[in-house]
mmCIF file of C-alpha atoms in Angstrom:
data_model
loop_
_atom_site.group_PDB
_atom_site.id
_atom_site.type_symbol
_atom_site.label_atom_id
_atom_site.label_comp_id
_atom_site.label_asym_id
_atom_site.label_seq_id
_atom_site.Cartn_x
_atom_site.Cartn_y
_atom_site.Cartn_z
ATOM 1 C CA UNK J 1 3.077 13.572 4.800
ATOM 2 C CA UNK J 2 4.779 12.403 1.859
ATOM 3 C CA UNK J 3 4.605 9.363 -0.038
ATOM 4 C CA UNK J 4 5.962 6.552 1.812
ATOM 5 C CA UNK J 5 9.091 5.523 -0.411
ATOM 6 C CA UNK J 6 7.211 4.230 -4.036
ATOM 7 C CA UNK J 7 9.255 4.978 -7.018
ATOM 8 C CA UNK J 8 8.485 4.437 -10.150
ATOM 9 C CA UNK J 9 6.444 1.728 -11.509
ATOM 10 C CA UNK J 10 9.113 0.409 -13.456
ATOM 11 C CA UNK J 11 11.556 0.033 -10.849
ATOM 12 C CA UNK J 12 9.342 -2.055 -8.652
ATOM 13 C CA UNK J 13 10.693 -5.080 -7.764
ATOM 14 C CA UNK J 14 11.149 -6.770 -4.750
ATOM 15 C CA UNK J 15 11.512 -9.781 -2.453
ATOM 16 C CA UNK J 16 9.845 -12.019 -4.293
ATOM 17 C CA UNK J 17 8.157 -12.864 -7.909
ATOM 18 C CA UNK J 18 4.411 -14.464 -8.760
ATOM 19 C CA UNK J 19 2.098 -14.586 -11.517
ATOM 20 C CA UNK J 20 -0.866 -12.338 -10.493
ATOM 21 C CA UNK J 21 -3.191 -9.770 -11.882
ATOM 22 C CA UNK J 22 -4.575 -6.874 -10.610
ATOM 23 C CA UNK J 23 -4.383 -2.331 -11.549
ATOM 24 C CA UNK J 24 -2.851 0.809 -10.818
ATOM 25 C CA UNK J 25 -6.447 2.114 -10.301
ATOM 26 C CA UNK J 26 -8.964 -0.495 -10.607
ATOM 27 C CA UNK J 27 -11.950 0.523 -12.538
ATOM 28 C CA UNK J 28 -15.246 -0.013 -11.479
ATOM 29 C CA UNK J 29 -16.207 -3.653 -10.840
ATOM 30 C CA UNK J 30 -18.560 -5.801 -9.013
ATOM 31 C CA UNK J 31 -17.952 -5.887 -5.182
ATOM 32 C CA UNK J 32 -18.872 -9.350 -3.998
ATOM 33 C CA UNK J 33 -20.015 -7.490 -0.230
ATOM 34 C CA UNK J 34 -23.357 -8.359 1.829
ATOM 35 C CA UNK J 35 -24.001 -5.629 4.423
ATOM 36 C CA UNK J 36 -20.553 -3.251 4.145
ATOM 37 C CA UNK J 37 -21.363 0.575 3.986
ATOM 38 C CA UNK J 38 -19.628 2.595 1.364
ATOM 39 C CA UNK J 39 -17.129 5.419 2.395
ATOM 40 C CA UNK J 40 -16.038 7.780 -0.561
ATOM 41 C CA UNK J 41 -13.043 9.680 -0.333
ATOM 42 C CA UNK J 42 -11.935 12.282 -2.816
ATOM 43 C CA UNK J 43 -8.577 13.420 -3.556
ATOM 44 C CA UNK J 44 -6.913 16.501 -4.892
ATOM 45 C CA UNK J 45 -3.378 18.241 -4.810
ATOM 46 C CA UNK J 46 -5.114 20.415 -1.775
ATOM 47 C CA UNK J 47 -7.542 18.003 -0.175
ATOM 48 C CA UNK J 48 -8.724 15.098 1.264
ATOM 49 C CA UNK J 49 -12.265 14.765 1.953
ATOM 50 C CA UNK J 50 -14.096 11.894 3.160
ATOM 51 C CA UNK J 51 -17.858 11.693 2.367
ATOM 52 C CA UNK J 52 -19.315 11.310 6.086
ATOM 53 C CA UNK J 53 -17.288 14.384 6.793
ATOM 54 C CA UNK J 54 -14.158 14.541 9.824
ATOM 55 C CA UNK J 55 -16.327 12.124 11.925
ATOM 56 C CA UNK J 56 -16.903 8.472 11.737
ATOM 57 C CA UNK J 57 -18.596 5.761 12.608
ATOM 58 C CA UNK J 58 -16.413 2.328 14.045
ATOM 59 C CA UNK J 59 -16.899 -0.656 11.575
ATOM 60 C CA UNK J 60 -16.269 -2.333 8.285
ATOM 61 C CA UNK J 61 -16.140 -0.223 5.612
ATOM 62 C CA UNK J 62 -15.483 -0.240 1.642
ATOM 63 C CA UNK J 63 -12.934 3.001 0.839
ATOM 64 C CA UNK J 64 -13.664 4.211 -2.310
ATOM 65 C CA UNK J 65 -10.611 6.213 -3.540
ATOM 66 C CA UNK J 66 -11.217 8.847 -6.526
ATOM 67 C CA UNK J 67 -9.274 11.772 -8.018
ATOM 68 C CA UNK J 68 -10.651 14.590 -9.953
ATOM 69 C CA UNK J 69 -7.367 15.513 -11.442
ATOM 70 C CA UNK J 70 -4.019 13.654 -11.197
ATOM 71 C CA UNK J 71 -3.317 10.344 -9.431
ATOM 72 C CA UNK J 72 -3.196 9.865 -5.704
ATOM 73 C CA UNK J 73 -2.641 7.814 -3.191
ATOM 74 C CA UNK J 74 -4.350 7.332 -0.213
ATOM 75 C CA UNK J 75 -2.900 6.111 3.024
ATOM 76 C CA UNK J 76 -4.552 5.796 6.575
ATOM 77 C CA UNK J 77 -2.616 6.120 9.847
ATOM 78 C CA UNK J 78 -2.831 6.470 13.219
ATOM 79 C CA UNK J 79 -0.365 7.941 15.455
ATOM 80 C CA UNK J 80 0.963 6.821 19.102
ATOM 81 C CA UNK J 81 0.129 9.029 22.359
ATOM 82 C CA UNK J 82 2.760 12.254 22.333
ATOM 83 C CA UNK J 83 3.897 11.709 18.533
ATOM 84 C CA UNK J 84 2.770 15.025 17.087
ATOM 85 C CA UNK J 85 2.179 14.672 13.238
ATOM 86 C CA UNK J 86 4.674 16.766 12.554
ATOM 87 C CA UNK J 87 7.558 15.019 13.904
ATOM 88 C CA UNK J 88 5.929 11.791 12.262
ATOM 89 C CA UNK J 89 6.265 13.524 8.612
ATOM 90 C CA UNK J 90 10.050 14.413 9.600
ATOM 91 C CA UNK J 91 10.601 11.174 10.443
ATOM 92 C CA UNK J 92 8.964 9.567 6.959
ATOM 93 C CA UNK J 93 10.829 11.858 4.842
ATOM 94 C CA UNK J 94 14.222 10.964 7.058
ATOM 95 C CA UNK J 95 13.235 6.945 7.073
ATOM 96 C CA UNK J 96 13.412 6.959 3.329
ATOM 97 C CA UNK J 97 16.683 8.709 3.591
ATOM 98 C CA UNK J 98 18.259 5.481 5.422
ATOM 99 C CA UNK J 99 18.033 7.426 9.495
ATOM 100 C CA UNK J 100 17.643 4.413 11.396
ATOM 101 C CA UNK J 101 16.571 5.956 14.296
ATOM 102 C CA UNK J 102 13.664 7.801 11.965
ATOM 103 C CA UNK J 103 12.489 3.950 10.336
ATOM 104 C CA UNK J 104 12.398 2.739 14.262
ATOM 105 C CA UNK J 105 10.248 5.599 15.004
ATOM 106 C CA UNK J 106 7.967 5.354 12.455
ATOM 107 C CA UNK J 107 7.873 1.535 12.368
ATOM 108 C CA UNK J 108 6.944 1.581 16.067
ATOM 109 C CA UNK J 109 4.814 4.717 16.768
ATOM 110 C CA UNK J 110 3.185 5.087 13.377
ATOM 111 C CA UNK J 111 -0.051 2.160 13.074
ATOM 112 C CA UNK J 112 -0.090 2.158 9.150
ATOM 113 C CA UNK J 113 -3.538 1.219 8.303
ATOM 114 C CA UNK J 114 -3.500 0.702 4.321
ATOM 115 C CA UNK J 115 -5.176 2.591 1.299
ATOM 116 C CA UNK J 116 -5.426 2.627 -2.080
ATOM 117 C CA UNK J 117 -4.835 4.698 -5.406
ATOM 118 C CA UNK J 118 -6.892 6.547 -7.654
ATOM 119 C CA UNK J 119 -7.034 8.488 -11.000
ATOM 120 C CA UNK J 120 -9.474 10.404 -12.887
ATOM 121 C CA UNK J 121 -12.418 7.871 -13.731
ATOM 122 C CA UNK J 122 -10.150 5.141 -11.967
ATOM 123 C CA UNK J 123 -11.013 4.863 -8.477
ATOM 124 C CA UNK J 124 -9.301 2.772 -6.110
ATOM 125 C CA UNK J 125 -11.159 0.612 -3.238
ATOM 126 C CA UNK J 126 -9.689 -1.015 -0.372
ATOM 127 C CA UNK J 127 -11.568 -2.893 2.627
ATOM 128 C CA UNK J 128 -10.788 -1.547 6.153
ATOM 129 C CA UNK J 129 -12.417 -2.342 9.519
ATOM 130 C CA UNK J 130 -12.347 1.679 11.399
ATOM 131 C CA UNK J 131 -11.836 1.330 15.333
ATOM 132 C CA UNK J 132 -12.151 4.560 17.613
ATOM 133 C CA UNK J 133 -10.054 7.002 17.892
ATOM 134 C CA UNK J 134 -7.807 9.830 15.703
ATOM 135 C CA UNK J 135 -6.506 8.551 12.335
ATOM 136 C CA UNK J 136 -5.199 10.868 9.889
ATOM 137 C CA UNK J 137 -5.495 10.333 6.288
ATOM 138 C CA UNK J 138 -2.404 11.105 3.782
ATOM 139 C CA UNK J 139 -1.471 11.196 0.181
ATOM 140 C CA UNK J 140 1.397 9.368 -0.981
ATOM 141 C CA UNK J 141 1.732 11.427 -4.085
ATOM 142 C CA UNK J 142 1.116 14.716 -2.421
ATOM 143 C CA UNK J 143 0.753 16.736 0.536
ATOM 144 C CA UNK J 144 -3.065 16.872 1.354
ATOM 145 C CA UNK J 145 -3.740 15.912 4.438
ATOM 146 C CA UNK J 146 -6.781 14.938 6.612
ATOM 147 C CA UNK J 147 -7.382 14.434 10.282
ATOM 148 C CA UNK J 148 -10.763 11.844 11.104
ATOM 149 C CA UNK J 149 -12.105 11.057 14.222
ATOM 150 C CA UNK J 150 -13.809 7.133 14.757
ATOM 151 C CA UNK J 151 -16.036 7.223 17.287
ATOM 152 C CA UNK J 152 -18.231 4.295 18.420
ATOM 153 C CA UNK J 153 -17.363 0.594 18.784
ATOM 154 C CA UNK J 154 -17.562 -2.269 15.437
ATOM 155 C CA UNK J 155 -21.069 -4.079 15.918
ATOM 156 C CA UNK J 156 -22.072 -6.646 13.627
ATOM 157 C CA UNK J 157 -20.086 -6.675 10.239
ATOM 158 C CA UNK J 158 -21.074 -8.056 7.227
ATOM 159 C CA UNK J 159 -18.575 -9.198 4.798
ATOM 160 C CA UNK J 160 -16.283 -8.798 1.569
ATOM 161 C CA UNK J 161 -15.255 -11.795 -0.522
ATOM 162 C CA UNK J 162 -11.505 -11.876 -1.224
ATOM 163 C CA UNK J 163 -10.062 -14.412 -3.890
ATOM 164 C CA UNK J 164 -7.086 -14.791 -3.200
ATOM 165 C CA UNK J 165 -4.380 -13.606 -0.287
ATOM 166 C CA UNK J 166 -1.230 -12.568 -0.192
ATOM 167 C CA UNK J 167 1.281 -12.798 3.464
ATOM 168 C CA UNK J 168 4.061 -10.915 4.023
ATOM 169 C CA UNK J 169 6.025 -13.515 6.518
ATOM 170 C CA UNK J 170 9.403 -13.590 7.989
ATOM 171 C CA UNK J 171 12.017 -12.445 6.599
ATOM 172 C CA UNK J 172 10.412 -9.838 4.345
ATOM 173 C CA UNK J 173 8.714 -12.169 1.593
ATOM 174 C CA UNK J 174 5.287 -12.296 0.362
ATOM 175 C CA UNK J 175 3.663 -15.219 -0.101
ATOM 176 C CA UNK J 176 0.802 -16.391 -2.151
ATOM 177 C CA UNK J 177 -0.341 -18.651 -4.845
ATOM 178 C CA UNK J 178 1.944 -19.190 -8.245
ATOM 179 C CA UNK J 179 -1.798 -17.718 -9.705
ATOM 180 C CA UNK J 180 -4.282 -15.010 -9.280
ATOM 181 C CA UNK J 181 -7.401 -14.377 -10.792
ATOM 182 C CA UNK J 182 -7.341 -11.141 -13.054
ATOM 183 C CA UNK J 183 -9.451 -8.846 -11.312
ATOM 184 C CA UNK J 184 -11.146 -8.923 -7.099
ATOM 185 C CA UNK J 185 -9.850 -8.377 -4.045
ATOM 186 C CA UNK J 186 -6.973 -9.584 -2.407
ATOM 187 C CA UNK J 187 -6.419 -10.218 1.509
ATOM 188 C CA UNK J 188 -2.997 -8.492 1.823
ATOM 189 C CA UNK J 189 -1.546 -9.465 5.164
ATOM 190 C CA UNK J 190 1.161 -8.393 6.756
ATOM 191 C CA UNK J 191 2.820 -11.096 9.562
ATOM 192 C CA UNK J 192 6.482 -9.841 9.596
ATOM 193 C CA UNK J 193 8.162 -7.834 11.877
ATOM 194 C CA UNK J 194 8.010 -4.624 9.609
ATOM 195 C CA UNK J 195 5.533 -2.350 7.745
ATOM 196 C CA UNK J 196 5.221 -3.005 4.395
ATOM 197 C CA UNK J 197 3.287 -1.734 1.197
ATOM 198 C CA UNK J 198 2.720 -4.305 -1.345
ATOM 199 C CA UNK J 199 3.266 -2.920 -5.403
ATOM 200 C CA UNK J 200 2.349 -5.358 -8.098
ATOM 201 C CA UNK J 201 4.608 -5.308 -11.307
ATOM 202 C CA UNK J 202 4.096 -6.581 -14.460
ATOM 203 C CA UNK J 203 7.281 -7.475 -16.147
ATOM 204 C CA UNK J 204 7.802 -9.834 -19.383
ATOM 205 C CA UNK J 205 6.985 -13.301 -19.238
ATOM 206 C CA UNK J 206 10.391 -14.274 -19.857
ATOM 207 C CA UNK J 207 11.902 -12.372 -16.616
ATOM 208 C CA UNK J 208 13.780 -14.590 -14.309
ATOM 209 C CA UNK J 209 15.128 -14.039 -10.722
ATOM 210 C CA UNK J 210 18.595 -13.924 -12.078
ATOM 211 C CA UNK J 211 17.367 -11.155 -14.088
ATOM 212 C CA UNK J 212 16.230 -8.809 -11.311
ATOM 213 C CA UNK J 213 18.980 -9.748 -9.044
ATOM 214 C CA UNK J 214 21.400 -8.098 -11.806
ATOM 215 C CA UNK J 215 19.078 -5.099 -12.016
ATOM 216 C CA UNK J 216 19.583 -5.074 -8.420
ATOM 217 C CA UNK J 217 23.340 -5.781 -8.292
ATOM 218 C CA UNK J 218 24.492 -2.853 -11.155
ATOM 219 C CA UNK J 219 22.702 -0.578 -9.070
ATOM 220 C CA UNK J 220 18.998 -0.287 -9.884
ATOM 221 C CA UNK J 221 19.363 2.679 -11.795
ATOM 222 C CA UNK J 222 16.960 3.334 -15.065
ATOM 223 C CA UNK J 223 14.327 1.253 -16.360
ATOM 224 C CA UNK J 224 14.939 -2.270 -15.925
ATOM 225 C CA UNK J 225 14.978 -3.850 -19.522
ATOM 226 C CA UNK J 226 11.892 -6.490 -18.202
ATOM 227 C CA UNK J 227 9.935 -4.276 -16.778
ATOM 228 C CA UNK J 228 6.210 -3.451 -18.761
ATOM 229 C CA UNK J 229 3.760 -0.538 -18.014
ATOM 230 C CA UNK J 230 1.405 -2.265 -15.629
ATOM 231 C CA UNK J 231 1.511 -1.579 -12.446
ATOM 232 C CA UNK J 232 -0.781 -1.169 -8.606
ATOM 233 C CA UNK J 233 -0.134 -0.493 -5.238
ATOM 234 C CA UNK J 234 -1.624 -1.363 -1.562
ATOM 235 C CA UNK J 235 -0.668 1.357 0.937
ATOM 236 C CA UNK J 236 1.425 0.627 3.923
ATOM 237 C CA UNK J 237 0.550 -1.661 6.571
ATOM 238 C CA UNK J 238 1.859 -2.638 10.046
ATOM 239 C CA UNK J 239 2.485 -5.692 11.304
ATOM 240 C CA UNK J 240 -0.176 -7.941 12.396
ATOM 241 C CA UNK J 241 -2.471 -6.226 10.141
ATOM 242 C CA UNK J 242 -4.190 -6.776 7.066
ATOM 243 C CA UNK J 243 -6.749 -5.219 4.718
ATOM 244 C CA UNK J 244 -8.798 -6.272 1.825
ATOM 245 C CA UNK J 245 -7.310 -4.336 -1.813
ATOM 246 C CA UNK J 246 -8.951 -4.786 -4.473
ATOM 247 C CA UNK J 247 -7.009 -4.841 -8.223
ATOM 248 C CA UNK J 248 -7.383 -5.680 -11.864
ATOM 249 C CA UNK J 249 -4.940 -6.115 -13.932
ATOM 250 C CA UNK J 250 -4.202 -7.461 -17.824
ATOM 251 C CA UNK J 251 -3.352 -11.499 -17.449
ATOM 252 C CA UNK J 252 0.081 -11.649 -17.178
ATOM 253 C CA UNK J 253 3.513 -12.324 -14.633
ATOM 254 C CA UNK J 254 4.178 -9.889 -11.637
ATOM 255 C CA UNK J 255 6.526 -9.516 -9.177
ATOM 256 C CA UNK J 256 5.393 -8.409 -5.963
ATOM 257 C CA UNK J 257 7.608 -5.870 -4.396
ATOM 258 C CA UNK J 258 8.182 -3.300 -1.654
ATOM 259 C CA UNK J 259 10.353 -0.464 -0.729
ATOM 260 C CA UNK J 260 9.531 -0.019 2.765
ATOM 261 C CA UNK J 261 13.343 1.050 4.281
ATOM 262 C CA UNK J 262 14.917 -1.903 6.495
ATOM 263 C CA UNK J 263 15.099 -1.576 10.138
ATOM 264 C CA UNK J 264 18.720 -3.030 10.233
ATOM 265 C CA UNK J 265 20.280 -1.681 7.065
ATOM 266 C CA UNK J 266 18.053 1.437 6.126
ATOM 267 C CA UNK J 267 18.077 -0.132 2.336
ATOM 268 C CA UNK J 268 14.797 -0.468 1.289
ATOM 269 C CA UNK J 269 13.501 -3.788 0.765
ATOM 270 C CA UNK J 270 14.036 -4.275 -3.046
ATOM 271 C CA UNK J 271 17.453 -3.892 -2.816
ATOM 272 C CA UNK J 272 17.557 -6.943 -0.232
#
């Protein structure tokens, strides 16, 4: 399945701005966890292969996201009853073409569980609690692709601080704090009515709203003129869901963004 509409870094900004910080792959820092196993899952143009092997076990547990060669993108899902995987990677490729009857089907019978990046010696780590069943594990910058069976039920979970969270609420903007901390993990949670990935931007401190609505307005085309190197990404999630990402980024201003295509329009969210 292919990536789920990110382009590039530069061009990513959406909805809303903040000040945050936080990395396209995070390097290696101290988890804050008490009790919270460790699942590793590596990532190559041809593969993805999870450390426990095609079967695991229901709980909490810390995704570890690295890449041998090249940078990847990890994204968990899990498909409804009678929606074959191959229709559901029609219908992602035709979503991000503007199909509205693909983005209903995918908004609706994909659950879009989360993930994280990685890049050689830059892994990526995201928090997710695993609940039985089939999930299927994808790479946004590829087409690996991995099918994992949960079996079991969650017992007794220990924990993962977060400092900070970020909401996306009704209609389609995230909210948070004006500041982040530079590096940790973030609760991204999504409580609108649409799936949505959340991309962290660093542009220059002297960027204003007016300023990316006129990036927006002559089309969005090229490198926006604001827009600096730094940049992350938390996979796709559905509503109602939520995961713990963890980032680091240089201190700095961000805008938040997302490109998830609109159920309505078929535009994807930036260019709202």
């Amino acid at each position: 399945m292919r990536k789920p509409g990110m382009r590039s870094a530069a061009a990513a900004v959406v909805a809303t701005g903040a000040l945050l910080a936080g990395t396209a792959v995070a390097p290696s820092v101290a988890v804050a966890s008490s009790g919270v196993r460790t699942i590793t899952v590596t990532m190559t143009a041809k593969s993805i292969r999870f450390s426990t092997g095609t079967t695991l076990t229901a709980g909490r547990a810390i995704i570890k996201v690295v890449s041998p060669k090249g940078n990847h993108a990890l994204q968990l899902i899990k498909l409804q009853a009678g929606y074959p995987p191959k229709q559901a990677n029609h219908d992602v490729n035709a979503a991000f073409g503007g199909d509205l009857k693909a983005i209903h089907r995918v908004d609706t019978k994909i659950l879009w569980l989360g993930g994280a990046p990685a890049a050689p010696h830059h892994p990526g780590r995201f928090v997710e609690t695993l609940y039985a069943g089939t999930l299927y594990a994808t790479d946004q910058n590829g087409n690996a692709f991995a099918k994992i069976n949960v079996v079991g039920s969650p017992g007794a979970s220990g924990w993962v601080a977060n400092s900070s969270t970020i909401t996306v609420v009704r209609p389609n903007r995230f909210r948070t704090t004006s500041t982040l901390p530079r590096s940790g993990y973030t609760l991204f949670r999504n409580s609108a009515a649409e799936p949505h990935m959340l991309v962290f931007q660093q542009v220059k401190k002297s960027t204003t709203h007016k300023d990316v609505n006129d990036y927006i307005k002559s089309g969005g085309h090229g490198n926006p003129p604001w827009a600096l190197p730094e940049a992350t990404a938390a996979s796709v999630i559905s509503p109602g869901t939520q995961i713990l990402f963890q980032y680091h980024l240089p201190a700095g201003r961000y805008l938040l963004t997302c490109f998830w295509p609109d159920k309505s329009s078929g535009m994807p969210h930036f260019f709202m």
